[in-house]
PDB file of C-alpha atoms in Angstrom:
ATOM      1  CA  MET A   1     -36.772   7.440   5.471  1.00 37.00           C
ATOM      2  CA  LEU A   2     -35.196   4.022   5.776  1.00 37.00           C
ATOM      3  CA  ARG A   3     -37.313   1.307   7.289  1.00 39.00           C
ATOM      4  CA  LYS A   4     -35.792   0.181  10.574  1.00 38.00           C
ATOM      5  CA  ARG A   5     -35.154  -3.486  11.337  1.00 36.00           C
ATOM      6  CA  TRP A   6     -34.601  -4.316  14.975  1.00 34.00           C
ATOM      7  CA  ALA A   7     -32.042  -6.908  15.918  1.00 36.00           C
ATOM      8  CA  VAL A   8     -30.455  -7.846  19.205  1.00 33.00           C
ATOM      9  CA  VAL A   9     -26.709  -8.276  19.005  1.00 36.00           C
ATOM     10  CA  ALA A  10     -25.083  -9.591  22.165  1.00 37.00           C
ATOM     11  CA  LEU A  11     -21.654  -8.185  22.922  1.00 39.00           C
ATOM     12  CA  ALA A  12     -19.324  -9.769  25.416  1.00 39.00           C
ATOM     13  CA  ALA A  13     -17.089  -6.966  26.661  1.00 35.00           C
ATOM     14  CA  VAL A  14     -14.049  -6.818  28.865  1.00 34.00           C
ATOM     15  CA  VAL A  15     -12.366  -3.854  30.390  1.00 32.00           C
ATOM     16  CA  VAL A  16      -8.658  -3.535  29.896  1.00 33.00           C
ATOM     17  CA  GLY A  17      -7.916  -2.438  33.413  1.00 33.00           C
ATOM     18  CA  THR A  18      -5.540   0.018  34.926  1.00 30.00           C
ATOM     19  CA  ALA A  19      -1.906  -0.865  35.302  1.00 31.00           C
ATOM     20  CA  ALA A  20       0.918   0.615  37.304  1.00 29.00           C
ATOM     21  CA  PRO A  21       3.081   3.261  35.604  1.00 28.00           C
ATOM     22  CA  PRO A  22       6.046   1.726  33.790  1.00 27.00           C
ATOM     23  CA  ALA A  23       9.221   1.734  35.822  1.00 27.00           C
ATOM     24  CA  GLY A  24      11.304   2.398  32.717  1.00 26.00           C
ATOM     25  CA  PRO A  25      12.219   0.871  29.357  1.00 25.00           C
ATOM     26  CA  ALA A  26      11.972  -2.899  29.260  1.00 26.00           C
ATOM     27  CA  ALA A  27      14.873  -5.174  28.380  1.00 24.00           C
ATOM     28  CA  ALA A  28      16.214  -4.762  24.875  1.00 24.00           C
ATOM     29  CA  ALA A  29      15.672  -8.394  23.849  1.00 25.00           C
ATOM     30  CA  THR A  30      12.452  -9.276  22.049  1.00 26.00           C
ATOM     31  CA  ALA A  31       9.905 -11.080  24.209  1.00 28.00           C
ATOM     32  CA  ARG A  32       8.872 -14.132  22.186  1.00 28.00           C
ATOM     33  CA  ASP A  33       8.285 -16.520  25.080  1.00 27.00           C
ATOM     34  CA  ARG A  34       5.258 -15.023  26.825  1.00 32.00           C
ATOM     35  CA  PRO A  35       2.104 -16.531  25.284  1.00 35.00           C
ATOM     36  CA  ALA A  36      -1.193 -15.006  26.374  1.00 37.00           C
ATOM     37  CA  SER A  37      -2.761 -18.466  26.476  1.00 41.00           C
ATOM     38  CA  ALA A  38      -2.020 -22.027  25.371  1.00 42.00           C
ATOM     39  CA  ASP A  39      -4.216 -21.568  22.288  1.00 48.00           C
ATOM     40  CA  ALA A  40      -2.493 -18.320  21.388  1.00 46.00           C
ATOM     41  CA  ALA A  41       0.923 -19.926  21.762  1.00 44.00           C
ATOM     42  CA  GLN A  42       0.015 -22.457  19.076  1.00 51.00           C
ATOM     43  CA  SER A  43      -1.276 -19.892  16.620  1.00 80.00           C
ATOM     44  CA  GLY A  44      -0.384 -16.632  14.948  1.00 87.00           C
ATOM     45  CA  HIS A  45      -1.643 -14.800  18.036  1.00 90.00           C
ATOM     46  CA  ARG A  46       1.551 -15.702  19.910  1.00 87.00           C
ATOM     47  CA  PRO A  47       2.830 -12.368  21.315  1.00 85.00           C
ATOM     48  CA  THR A  48       6.045 -10.732  20.169  1.00 85.00           C
ATOM     49  CA  SER A  49       7.443  -7.418  21.336  1.00 84.00           C
ATOM     50  CA  MET A  50      10.392  -5.069  21.056  1.00 85.00           C
ATOM     51  CA  THR A  51      11.746  -2.208  23.108  1.00 87.00           C
ATOM     52  CA  ALA A  52      10.817   0.953  21.221  1.00 85.00           C
ATOM     53  CA  GLN A  53      13.697   2.509  19.332  1.00 81.00           C
ATOM     54  CA  VAL A  54      14.468   6.235  19.189  1.00 75.00           C
ATOM     55  CA  THR A  55      16.713   7.199  16.272  1.00 68.00           C
ATOM     56  CA  GLY A  56      16.558  10.971  16.594  1.00 58.00           C
ATOM     57  CA  ALA A  57      14.741  11.403  13.268  1.00 45.00           C
ATOM     58  CA  VAL A  58      11.576  13.490  13.176  1.00 46.00           C
ATOM     59  CA  ALA A  59       8.410  11.523  12.478  1.00 45.00           C
ATOM     60  CA  ASP A  60       6.908  12.485   9.116  1.00 44.00           C
ATOM     61  CA  ALA A  61       3.167  12.844   9.511  1.00 48.00           C
ATOM     62  CA  THR A  62       2.616  13.628   5.818  1.00 46.00           C
ATOM     63  CA  SER A  63       3.363  10.112   4.590  1.00 46.00           C
ATOM     64  CA  THR A  64       1.818   6.913   5.857  1.00 47.00           C
ATOM     65  CA  VAL A  65       1.327   3.231   5.318  1.00 47.00           C
ATOM     66  CA  GLY A  66      -1.973   1.984   3.955  1.00 48.00           C
ATOM     67  CA  THR A  67      -4.254   2.794   1.044  1.00 60.00           C
ATOM     68  CA  ASN A  68      -7.111   5.212   0.411  1.00 73.00           C
ATOM     69  CA  ALA A  69     -10.588   3.883  -0.291  1.00 82.00           C
ATOM     70  CA  ILE A  70     -13.697   6.072  -0.341  1.00 80.00           C
ATOM     71  CA  PHE A  71     -16.900   4.545  -1.681  1.00 79.00           C
ATOM     72  CA  GLY A  72     -19.203   7.242  -2.990  1.00 78.00           C
ATOM     73  CA  PRO A  73     -19.506  10.527  -1.058  1.00 84.00           C
ATOM     74  CA  ASP A  74     -16.917  11.266   1.622  1.00 82.00           C
ATOM     75  CA  THR A  75     -19.076  11.219   4.758  1.00 84.00           C
ATOM     76  CA  ARG A  76     -16.375  12.046   7.306  1.00 90.00           C
ATOM     77  CA  VAL A  77     -17.231  14.804   9.765  1.00 95.00           C
ATOM     78  CA  PRO A  78     -14.845  16.670  12.081  1.00 96.00           C
ATOM     79  CA  VAL A  79     -14.814  15.664  15.743  1.00 97.00           C
ATOM     80  CA  THR A  80     -14.950  18.649  18.088  1.00 95.00           C
ATOM     81  CA  PRO A  81     -14.130  19.089  20.832  1.00 96.00           C
ATOM     82  CA  THR A  82     -11.543  16.343  21.102  1.00 97.00           C
ATOM     83  CA  THR A  83     -11.284  16.714  24.869  1.00 96.00           C
ATOM     84  CA  THR A  84     -14.493  14.751  25.527  1.00 93.00           C
ATOM     85  CA  PHE A  85     -14.698  10.949  25.598  1.00 91.00           C
ATOM     86  CA  PRO A  86     -14.307   8.943  23.358  1.00 92.00           C
ATOM     87  CA  ALA A  87     -12.474  11.522  21.203  1.00 95.00           C
ATOM     88  CA  SER A  88     -10.035  12.076  24.075  1.00 95.00           C
ATOM     89  CA  ALA A  89      -9.107   8.385  24.015  1.00 95.00           C
ATOM     90  CA  THR A  90      -8.586   8.351  20.236  1.00 97.00           C
ATOM     91  CA  VAL A  91      -4.875   8.740  19.553  1.00 98.00           C
ATOM     92  CA  ARG A  92      -2.826  10.236  16.767  1.00 98.00           C
ATOM     93  CA  LEU A  93       0.252   7.994  16.420  1.00 97.00           C
ATOM     94  CA  THR A  94       3.306   9.273  14.583  1.00 96.00           C
ATOM     95  CA  PHE A  95       6.464   7.354  13.757  1.00 96.00           C
ATOM     96  CA  ALA A  96       9.461   7.744  11.496  1.00 94.00           C
ATOM     97  CA  GLY A  97       7.972   7.800   8.003  1.00 90.00           C
ATOM     98  CA  GLY A  98       4.278   7.824   8.771  1.00 93.00           C
ATOM     99  CA  GLN A  99       1.179   8.286  10.865  1.00 95.00           C
ATOM    100  CA  CYS A 100      -1.622   6.045  12.143  1.00 97.00           C
ATOM    101  CA  THR A 101      -4.496   6.143  14.602  1.00 98.00           C
ATOM    102  CA  GLY A 102      -4.821   4.217  17.831  1.00 98.00           C
ATOM    103  CA  PHE A 103      -7.006   4.203  20.925  1.00 96.00           C
ATOM    104  CA  MET A 104      -6.285   3.979  24.627  1.00 95.00           C
ATOM    105  CA  ILE A 105      -7.034   0.591  26.234  1.00 91.00           C
ATOM    106  CA  SER A 106      -5.486   1.379  29.627  1.00 90.00           C
ATOM    107  CA  GLU A 107      -3.689   4.207  31.374  1.00 92.00           C
ATOM    108  CA  ARG A 108      -0.503   3.605  29.400  1.00 95.00           C
ATOM    109  CA  THR A 109      -1.321   1.404  26.369  1.00 96.00           C
ATOM    110  CA  VAL A 110      -2.585   2.246  22.877  1.00 97.00           C
ATOM    111  CA  ALA A 111      -4.148  -0.389  20.587  1.00 97.00           C
ATOM    112  CA  THR A 112      -3.726   0.008  16.837  1.00 98.00           C
ATOM    113  CA  ALA A 113      -3.259  -1.892  13.576  1.00 96.00           C
ATOM    114  CA  GLY A 114      -0.311  -4.288  13.391  1.00 95.00           C
ATOM    115  CA  HIS A 115       1.360  -2.464  10.517  1.00 94.00           C
ATOM    116  CA  CYS A 116       1.451   0.692  12.641  1.00 96.00           C
ATOM    117  CA  VAL A 117       3.951  -0.944  14.997  1.00 97.00           C
ATOM    118  CA  HIS A 118       5.717  -3.376  12.620  1.00 95.00           C
ATOM    119  CA  SER A 119       5.901  -3.309   8.828  1.00 92.00           C
ATOM    120  CA  GLY A 120       5.033  -7.012   8.663  1.00 90.00           C
ATOM    121  CA  GLY A 121       6.660 -10.364   7.972  1.00 88.00           C
ATOM    122  CA  THR A 122      10.058 -11.728   8.890  1.00 86.00           C
ATOM    123  CA  LEU A 123      11.727  -9.210   6.576  1.00 86.00           C
ATOM    124  CA  GLY A 124       9.810  -6.344   8.164  1.00 90.00           C
ATOM    125  CA  SER A 125      10.933  -4.082  10.992  1.00 93.00           C
ATOM    126  CA  TRP A 126       9.559  -2.420  14.107  1.00 96.00           C
ATOM    127  CA  ARG A 127       8.560   1.229  13.830  1.00 96.00           C
ATOM    128  CA  THR A 128      10.823   3.821  15.413  1.00 96.00           C
ATOM    129  CA  ASN A 129      10.181   7.154  17.134  1.00 96.00           C
ATOM    130  CA  VAL A 130       6.579   6.246  17.950  1.00 97.00           C
ATOM    131  CA  VAL A 131       4.777   9.101  19.746  1.00 97.00           C
ATOM    132  CA  ALA A 132       1.137   9.186  20.912  1.00 97.00           C
ATOM    133  CA  TYR A 133      -1.045  12.329  20.964  1.00 98.00           C
ATOM    134  CA  PRO A 134      -4.469  11.501  22.487  1.00 97.00           C
ATOM    135  CA  GLY A 135      -7.266  13.855  21.451  1.00 97.00           C
ATOM    136  CA  HIS A 136      -5.097  15.885  19.059  1.00 97.00           C
ATOM    137  CA  ASP A 137      -7.290  18.546  17.439  1.00 96.00           C
ATOM    138  CA  GLY A 138      -5.140  19.212  14.382  1.00 94.00           C
ATOM    139  CA  THR A 139      -3.341  22.158  15.950  1.00 94.00           C
ATOM    140  CA  THR A 140      -2.648  21.296  19.563  1.00 95.00           C
ATOM    141  CA  ALA A 141      -2.403  18.222  21.767  1.00 96.00           C
ATOM    142  CA  PRO A 142      -4.641  19.076  24.738  1.00 97.00           C
ATOM    143  CA  PHE A 143      -3.333  16.148  26.788  1.00 97.00           C
ATOM    144  CA  GLY A 144       0.267  16.416  25.638  1.00 96.00           C
ATOM    145  CA  SER A 145       2.172  13.475  24.187  1.00 97.00           C
ATOM    146  CA  CYS A 146       3.880  10.290  25.333  1.00 97.00           C
ATOM    147  CA  ALA A 147       6.655   8.284  23.702  1.00 97.00           C
ATOM    148  CA  ALA A 148       6.606   4.537  23.173  1.00 97.00           C
ATOM    149  CA  VAL A 149       8.747   2.330  25.390  1.00 97.00           C
ATOM    150  CA  ARG A 150       7.600  -1.012  23.965  1.00 97.00           C
ATOM    151  CA  LEU A 151       5.819  -2.229  20.841  1.00 97.00           C
ATOM    152  CA  PHE A 152       3.678  -5.374  20.602  1.00 97.00           C
ATOM    153  CA  ALA A 153       2.274  -7.456  17.740  1.00 96.00           C
ATOM    154  CA  PRO A 154       1.285 -11.115  17.275  1.00 94.00           C
ATOM    155  CA  SER A 155       3.693 -13.522  15.607  1.00 91.00           C
ATOM    156  CA  GLY A 156       1.255 -13.979  12.741  1.00 91.00           C
ATOM    157  CA  TRP A 157       1.964 -10.368  11.808  1.00 93.00           C
ATOM    158  CA  THR A 158       5.673 -10.089  12.540  1.00 91.00           C
ATOM    159  CA  GLY A 159       6.290 -13.443  10.855  1.00 83.00           C
ATOM    160  CA  SER A 160       6.842 -16.931  12.175  1.00 60.00           C
ATOM    161  CA  ILE A 161      10.091 -17.466  14.067  1.00 53.00           C
ATOM    162  CA  TYR A 162      10.317 -20.897  12.477  1.00 53.00           C
ATOM    163  CA  ALA A 163       9.930 -20.028   8.796  1.00 51.00           C
ATOM    164  CA  PRO A 164      10.235 -16.915   6.593  1.00 53.00           C
ATOM    165  CA  THR A 165       6.501 -16.368   6.268  1.00 59.00           C
ATOM    166  CA  PRO A 166       4.939 -13.011   5.313  1.00 63.00           C
ATOM    167  CA  ALA A 167       2.523 -11.054   7.468  1.00 68.00           C
ATOM    168  CA  ASP A 168      -0.965 -12.528   7.707  1.00 75.00           C
ATOM    169  CA  PRO A 169      -3.791  -9.923   7.572  1.00 83.00           C
ATOM    170  CA  THR A 170      -5.712 -11.987  10.114  1.00 88.00           C
ATOM    171  CA  TYR A 171      -3.236 -10.743  12.728  1.00 93.00           C
ATOM    172  CA  ASN A 172      -3.102  -7.078  11.750  1.00 95.00           C
ATOM    173  CA  TYR A 173      -3.281  -5.639  15.254  1.00 97.00           C
ATOM    174  CA  GLY A 174      -0.762  -4.412  17.798  1.00 97.00           C
ATOM    175  CA  ALA A 175      -0.171  -2.147  20.757  1.00 98.00           C
ATOM    176  CA  VAL A 176       2.115   0.596  22.033  1.00 98.00           C
ATOM    177  CA  GLN A 177       3.128   0.854  25.676  1.00 97.00           C
ATOM    178  CA  LEU A 178       3.840   4.462  26.630  1.00 97.00           C
ATOM    179  CA  ASN A 179       6.261   6.134  29.030  1.00 96.00           C
ATOM    180  CA  CYS A 180       3.428   7.828  30.935  1.00 95.00           C
ATOM    181  CA  THR A 181      -0.091   7.099  32.194  1.00 94.00           C
ATOM    182  CA  ILE A 182      -1.903   9.635  30.029  1.00 95.00           C
ATOM    183  CA  GLY A 183      -4.962   7.371  29.848  1.00 92.00           C
ATOM    184  CA  ALA A 184      -5.805   8.333  33.420  1.00 91.00           C
ATOM    185  CA  ARG A 185      -6.740  11.748  31.985  1.00 93.00           C
ATOM    186  CA  THR A 186      -8.204  10.736  28.624  1.00 93.00           C
ATOM    187  CA  GLY A 187     -10.099   7.597  29.621  1.00 90.00           C
ATOM    188  CA  TRP A 188      -9.890   4.419  27.578  1.00 89.00           C
ATOM    189  CA  LEU A 189     -12.124   2.223  25.456  1.00 89.00           C
ATOM    190  CA  GLY A 190     -13.425  -1.227  26.282  1.00 84.00           C
ATOM    191  CA  LEU A 191     -13.110  -4.262  24.018  1.00 84.00           C
ATOM    192  CA  GLY A 192     -15.854  -6.624  22.964  1.00 83.00           C
ATOM    193  CA  TYR A 193     -16.943  -9.264  20.489  1.00 82.00           C
ATOM    194  CA  PRO A 194     -20.399 -10.091  19.144  1.00 81.00           C
ATOM    195  CA  THR A 195     -21.881 -13.441  20.084  1.00 76.00           C
ATOM    196  CA  GLN A 196     -24.401 -13.293  17.230  1.00 79.00           C
ATOM    197  CA  PRO A 197     -24.030 -12.353  13.543  1.00 83.00           C
ATOM    198  CA  ALA A 198     -23.229  -8.651  13.309  1.00 86.00           C
ATOM    199  CA  THR A 199     -23.815  -7.995   9.599  1.00 87.00           C
ATOM    200  CA  GLY A 200     -26.083  -4.963   9.216  1.00 84.00           C
ATOM    201  CA  SER A 201     -25.149  -3.488  12.585  1.00 84.00           C
ATOM    202  CA  CYS A 202     -24.471   0.250  12.653  1.00 84.00           C
ATOM    203  CA  THR A 203     -20.893   1.307  13.323  1.00 90.00           C
ATOM    204  CA  THR A 204     -18.845   4.431  13.949  1.00 93.00           C
ATOM    205  CA  THR A 205     -15.129   4.969  13.541  1.00 96.00           C
ATOM    206  CA  GLN A 206     -12.959   8.000  14.207  1.00 96.00           C
ATOM    207  CA  GLY A 207      -9.314   8.727  13.578  1.00 97.00           C
ATOM    208  CA  TYR A 208      -6.620  10.902  12.040  1.00 97.00           C
ATOM    209  CA  PRO A 209      -6.448  10.946   8.207  1.00 95.00           C
ATOM    210  CA  VAL A 210      -3.388  12.598   6.673  1.00 92.00           C
ATOM    211  CA  ASP A 211      -5.458  14.530   4.124  1.00 90.00           C
ATOM    212  CA  ARG A 212      -7.180  16.653   6.795  1.00 92.00           C
ATOM    213  CA  PRO A 213      -6.089  18.176  10.095  1.00 94.00           C
ATOM    214  CA  GLY A 214      -7.605  16.914  13.317  1.00 96.00           C
ATOM    215  CA  GLN A 215      -9.863  14.009  14.192  1.00 97.00           C
ATOM    216  CA  TRP A 216     -12.635  12.828  11.862  1.00 97.00           C
ATOM    217  CA  ALA A 217     -15.518  10.373  12.273  1.00 96.00           C
ATOM    218  CA  SER A 218     -17.871   8.501   9.983  1.00 94.00           C
ATOM    219  CA  LYS A 219     -20.876   6.210  10.270  1.00 91.00           C
ATOM    220  CA  ASP A 220     -21.641   3.077   8.295  1.00 90.00           C
ATOM    221  CA  PHE A 221     -22.777  -0.497   8.919  1.00 89.00           C
ATOM    222  CA  ILE A 222     -21.154  -3.916   8.702  1.00 91.00           C
ATOM    223  CA  ARG A 223     -21.583  -5.046   5.095  1.00 92.00           C
ATOM    224  CA  ALA A 224     -20.265  -8.600   5.616  1.00 94.00           C
ATOM    225  CA  GLU A 225     -18.242 -10.578   8.136  1.00 92.00           C
ATOM    226  CA  ALA A 226     -15.859 -13.488   8.417  1.00 93.00           C
ATOM    227  CA  LEU A 227     -14.222 -15.314  11.301  1.00 92.00           C
ATOM    228  CA  ASN A 228     -11.479 -12.703  11.743  1.00 93.00           C
ATOM    229  CA  HIS A 229     -12.763  -9.656   9.840  1.00 94.00           C
ATOM    230  CA  PHE A 230     -15.634  -7.255   9.362  1.00 94.00           C
ATOM    231  CA  TYR A 231     -16.149  -5.456   6.051  1.00 95.00           C
ATOM    232  CA  VAL A 232     -17.325  -1.830   6.018  1.00 95.00           C
ATOM    233  CA  ARG A 233     -17.449   1.208   3.747  1.00 94.00           C
ATOM    234  CA  HIS A 234     -16.342   3.873   6.183  1.00 94.00           C
ATOM    235  CA  PRO A 235     -14.278   6.369   4.143  1.00 92.00           C
ATOM    236  CA  PHE A 236     -10.680   5.296   4.668  1.00 92.00           C
ATOM    237  CA  VAL A 237      -7.634   7.495   4.057  1.00 90.00           C
ATOM    238  CA  GLY A 238      -4.064   6.746   5.100  1.00 90.00           C
ATOM    239  CA  GLY A 239      -3.506   7.718   8.706  1.00 94.00           C
ATOM    240  CA  GLN A 240      -6.866   6.266   9.779  1.00 95.00           C
ATOM    241  CA  ASP A 241      -5.222   2.833  10.000  1.00 94.00           C
ATOM    242  CA  GLY A 242      -5.731   1.554  13.540  1.00 97.00           C
ATOM    243  CA  SER A 243      -8.931   3.520  14.199  1.00 98.00           C
ATOM    244  CA  PRO A 244     -11.437   1.948  16.598  1.00 97.00           C
ATOM    245  CA  VAL A 245     -14.696   0.629  15.172  1.00 95.00           C
ATOM    246  CA  PHE A 246     -17.619   0.394  17.597  1.00 89.00           C
ATOM    247  CA  TYR A 247     -21.367   0.028  17.475  1.00 83.00           C
ATOM    248  CA  THR A 248     -23.303   3.245  17.035  1.00 76.00           C
ATOM    249  CA  PRO A 249     -25.469   3.400  20.162  1.00 60.00           C
ATOM    250  CA  ASP A 250     -28.557   5.130  18.770  1.00 54.00           C
ATOM    251  CA  PRO A 251     -28.649   5.814  15.027  1.00 51.00           C
ATOM    252  CA  ASP A 252     -31.723   7.515  13.627  1.00 56.00           C
ATOM    253  CA  ASP A 253     -32.731   6.678  10.056  1.00 53.00           C
ATOM    254  CA  TRP A 254     -29.483   6.404   8.142  1.00 53.00           C
ATOM    255  CA  CYS A 255     -28.777   2.769   8.989  1.00 55.00           C
ATOM    256  CA  PRO A 256     -30.843  -0.315   8.140  1.00 51.00           C
ATOM    257  CA  THR A 257     -30.321  -1.928  11.536  1.00 52.00           C
ATOM    258  CA  ARG A 258     -30.491  -0.467  15.014  1.00 43.00           C
ATOM    259  CA  PRO A 259     -29.039  -3.086  17.383  1.00 48.00           C
ATOM    260  CA  PRO A 260     -29.780  -2.802  21.086  1.00 43.00           C
ATOM    261  CA  LEU A 261     -26.744  -4.256  22.842  1.00 42.00           C
ATOM    262  CA  VAL A 262     -26.537  -6.693  25.699  1.00 39.00           C
ATOM    263  CA  ILE A 263     -23.095  -6.070  27.200  1.00 43.00           C
ATOM    264  CA  PRO A 264     -21.940  -8.403  29.966  1.00 40.00           C
ATOM    265  CA  CYS A 265     -19.000  -6.812  31.722  1.00 45.00           C
ATOM    266  CA  PRO A 266     -16.432  -9.165  33.273  1.00 43.00           C
ATOM    267  CA  CYS A 267     -13.555  -7.110  34.623  1.00 42.00           C
ATOM    268  CA  PRO A 268      -9.969  -7.966  35.510  1.00 42.00           C
ATOM    269  CA  PRO A 269      -9.194  -7.947  39.241  1.00 38.00           C
ATOM    270  CA  PRO A 270      -9.221  -6.123  41.499  1.00 38.00           C
ATOM    271  CA  PRO A 271     -12.855  -4.951  41.595  1.00 40.00           C
ATOM    272  CA  PRO A 272     -14.672  -2.682  41.443  1.00 45.00           C
ATOM    273  CA  CYS A 273     -14.395  -1.391  37.907  1.00 47.00           C
ATOM    274  CA  VAL A 274     -16.569   0.512  35.475  1.00 51.00           C
ATOM    275  CA  CYS A 275     -16.943  -0.891  31.974  1.00 51.00           C
ATOM    276  CA  PRO A 276     -16.146   1.756  29.370  1.00 52.00           C
ATOM    277  CA  ASN A 277     -18.697   2.534  26.700  1.00 63.00           C
ATOM    278  CA  PRO A 278     -18.448   2.265  23.762  1.00 70.00           C
ATOM    279  CA  ALA A 279     -16.786  -1.121  23.385  1.00 81.00           C
ATOM    280  CA  VAL A 280     -14.519  -1.561  20.364  1.00 90.00           C
ATOM    281  CA  LEU A 281     -15.412  -4.576  18.212  1.00 90.00           C
ATOM    282  CA  GLY A 282     -12.774  -4.055  15.513  1.00 94.00           C
ATOM    283  CA  ILE A 283      -9.762  -2.106  14.264  1.00 97.00           C
ATOM    284  CA  LEU A 284      -9.815  -0.408  10.849  1.00 96.00           C
ATOM    285  CA  ALA A 285      -6.862  -2.100   9.168  1.00 93.00           C
ATOM    286  CA  SER A 286      -6.791  -1.655   5.396  1.00 89.00           C
ATOM    287  CA  GLY A 287      -8.493  -0.802   2.163  1.00 87.00           C
ATOM    288  CA  PRO A 288      -9.859  -3.512  -0.141  1.00 86.00           C
ATOM    289  CA  TYR A 289      -7.735  -6.576  -0.799  1.00 82.00           C
ATOM    290  CA  GLY A 290      -8.117 -10.183  -1.863  1.00 81.00           C
ATOM    291  CA  THR A 291     -11.335 -11.725  -3.111  1.00 84.00           C
ATOM    292  CA  GLY A 292     -14.861 -11.966  -1.747  1.00 89.00           C
ATOM    293  CA  PRO A 293     -16.193  -9.091   0.388  1.00 88.00           C
ATOM    294  CA  GLY A 294     -12.644  -7.896   1.053  1.00 86.00           C
ATOM    295  CA  ALA A 295     -12.278  -6.939  -2.601  1.00 90.00           C
ATOM    296  CA  THR A 296     -15.048  -4.326  -2.469  1.00 90.00           C
ATOM    297  CA  ASN A 297     -14.953  -3.083   1.132  1.00 92.00           C
ATOM    298  CA  ASN A 298     -12.540  -1.732   3.700  1.00 93.00           C
ATOM    299  CA  VAL A 299     -11.254  -4.337   6.118  1.00 93.00           C
ATOM    300  CA  VAL A 300     -11.624  -4.326   9.902  1.00 95.00           C
ATOM    301  CA  THR A 301      -9.581  -6.694  12.067  1.00 96.00           C
ATOM    302  CA  ARG A 302     -12.158  -8.291  14.302  1.00 92.00           C
ATOM    303  CA  ILE A 303     -11.789  -8.345  18.084  1.00 90.00           C
ATOM    304  CA  THR A 304     -11.849 -12.019  19.129  1.00 88.00           C
ATOM    305  CA  THR A 305     -10.973 -13.871  22.318  1.00 85.00           C
ATOM    306  CA  PRO A 306      -7.269 -14.355  21.382  1.00 90.00           C
ATOM    307  CA  VAL A 307      -7.014 -10.669  20.444  1.00 91.00           C
ATOM    308  CA  ILE A 308      -8.497  -9.648  23.787  1.00 87.00           C
ATOM    309  CA  ASN A 309      -6.142 -12.036  25.600  1.00 87.00           C
ATOM    310  CA  ASN A 310      -3.158 -10.304  24.010  1.00 92.00           C
ATOM    311  CA  PHE A 311      -4.432  -6.793  24.691  1.00 91.00           C
ATOM    312  CA  MET A 312      -5.061  -7.770  28.314  1.00 87.00           C
ATOM    313  CA  GLN A 313      -1.435  -8.898  28.569  1.00 90.00           C
ATOM    314  CA  TRP A 314      -0.077  -5.826  26.758  1.00 93.00           C
ATOM    315  CA  ARG A 315      -2.027  -3.307  28.811  1.00 88.00           C
TER     316      ARG A 315
END
């Protein structure tokens, strides 16, 4: 039995609130002039977007972007049923040429990894034929499906509009606005960020790997952290890109740290609102890359204030 160490990790959480159903597809021009905040406008978090394109091709769910990285035993377990929260709010995303995972952050918006909406850099392109299936169980979609009407990513991922720069992994996050308000049925996840060091904290992630049908979950803990990333060893297979990572509320003996959470809950107007639980603190983005802890762990894009600002705007 592992010896438990108790640590308090404060989590500031916001609810991405409900929004009115979309009136229809947005204008075809990219929206590169709507910063979420002054700080975001001066950084790679500056929002960019594109009206979702439909080419008529069938999305191929057997291929995907991303890499596979499993450290030791494959500890993924099937999630069933997928009609209960938070599995219902975990989304299988398909697009022409691949598959990812996302999660509902409002009635009509799915958060995911940046490369699931745009291939990255100024020479990259926006994904086409993006379709969301919340709570897909591997055979059926109990809540149906919704098509994308608009795709969002920060300029640090799509590439600077001033120079031909490549995608920066710091900004590997994005969102999909849907043509329906399916989140009213599935529920949606909150967003949060730790105000104290989170290394050692227990985490759970769940998503849609291409090597197995249905939704799968795993448990691990944060092995290391940096300003914009967490590093974990959740088994990661292509298709799980974009999966939510959140604190495990009550692990038993498998994890070296059991962190009680203090979760303040500021909500967007109008009140009242109920803060969703669990709160997502990161997005599973890639397998190992670079040097340092990223070379030997899977990489999670960390939820920070600029990231939340963008998701609040994109909801």
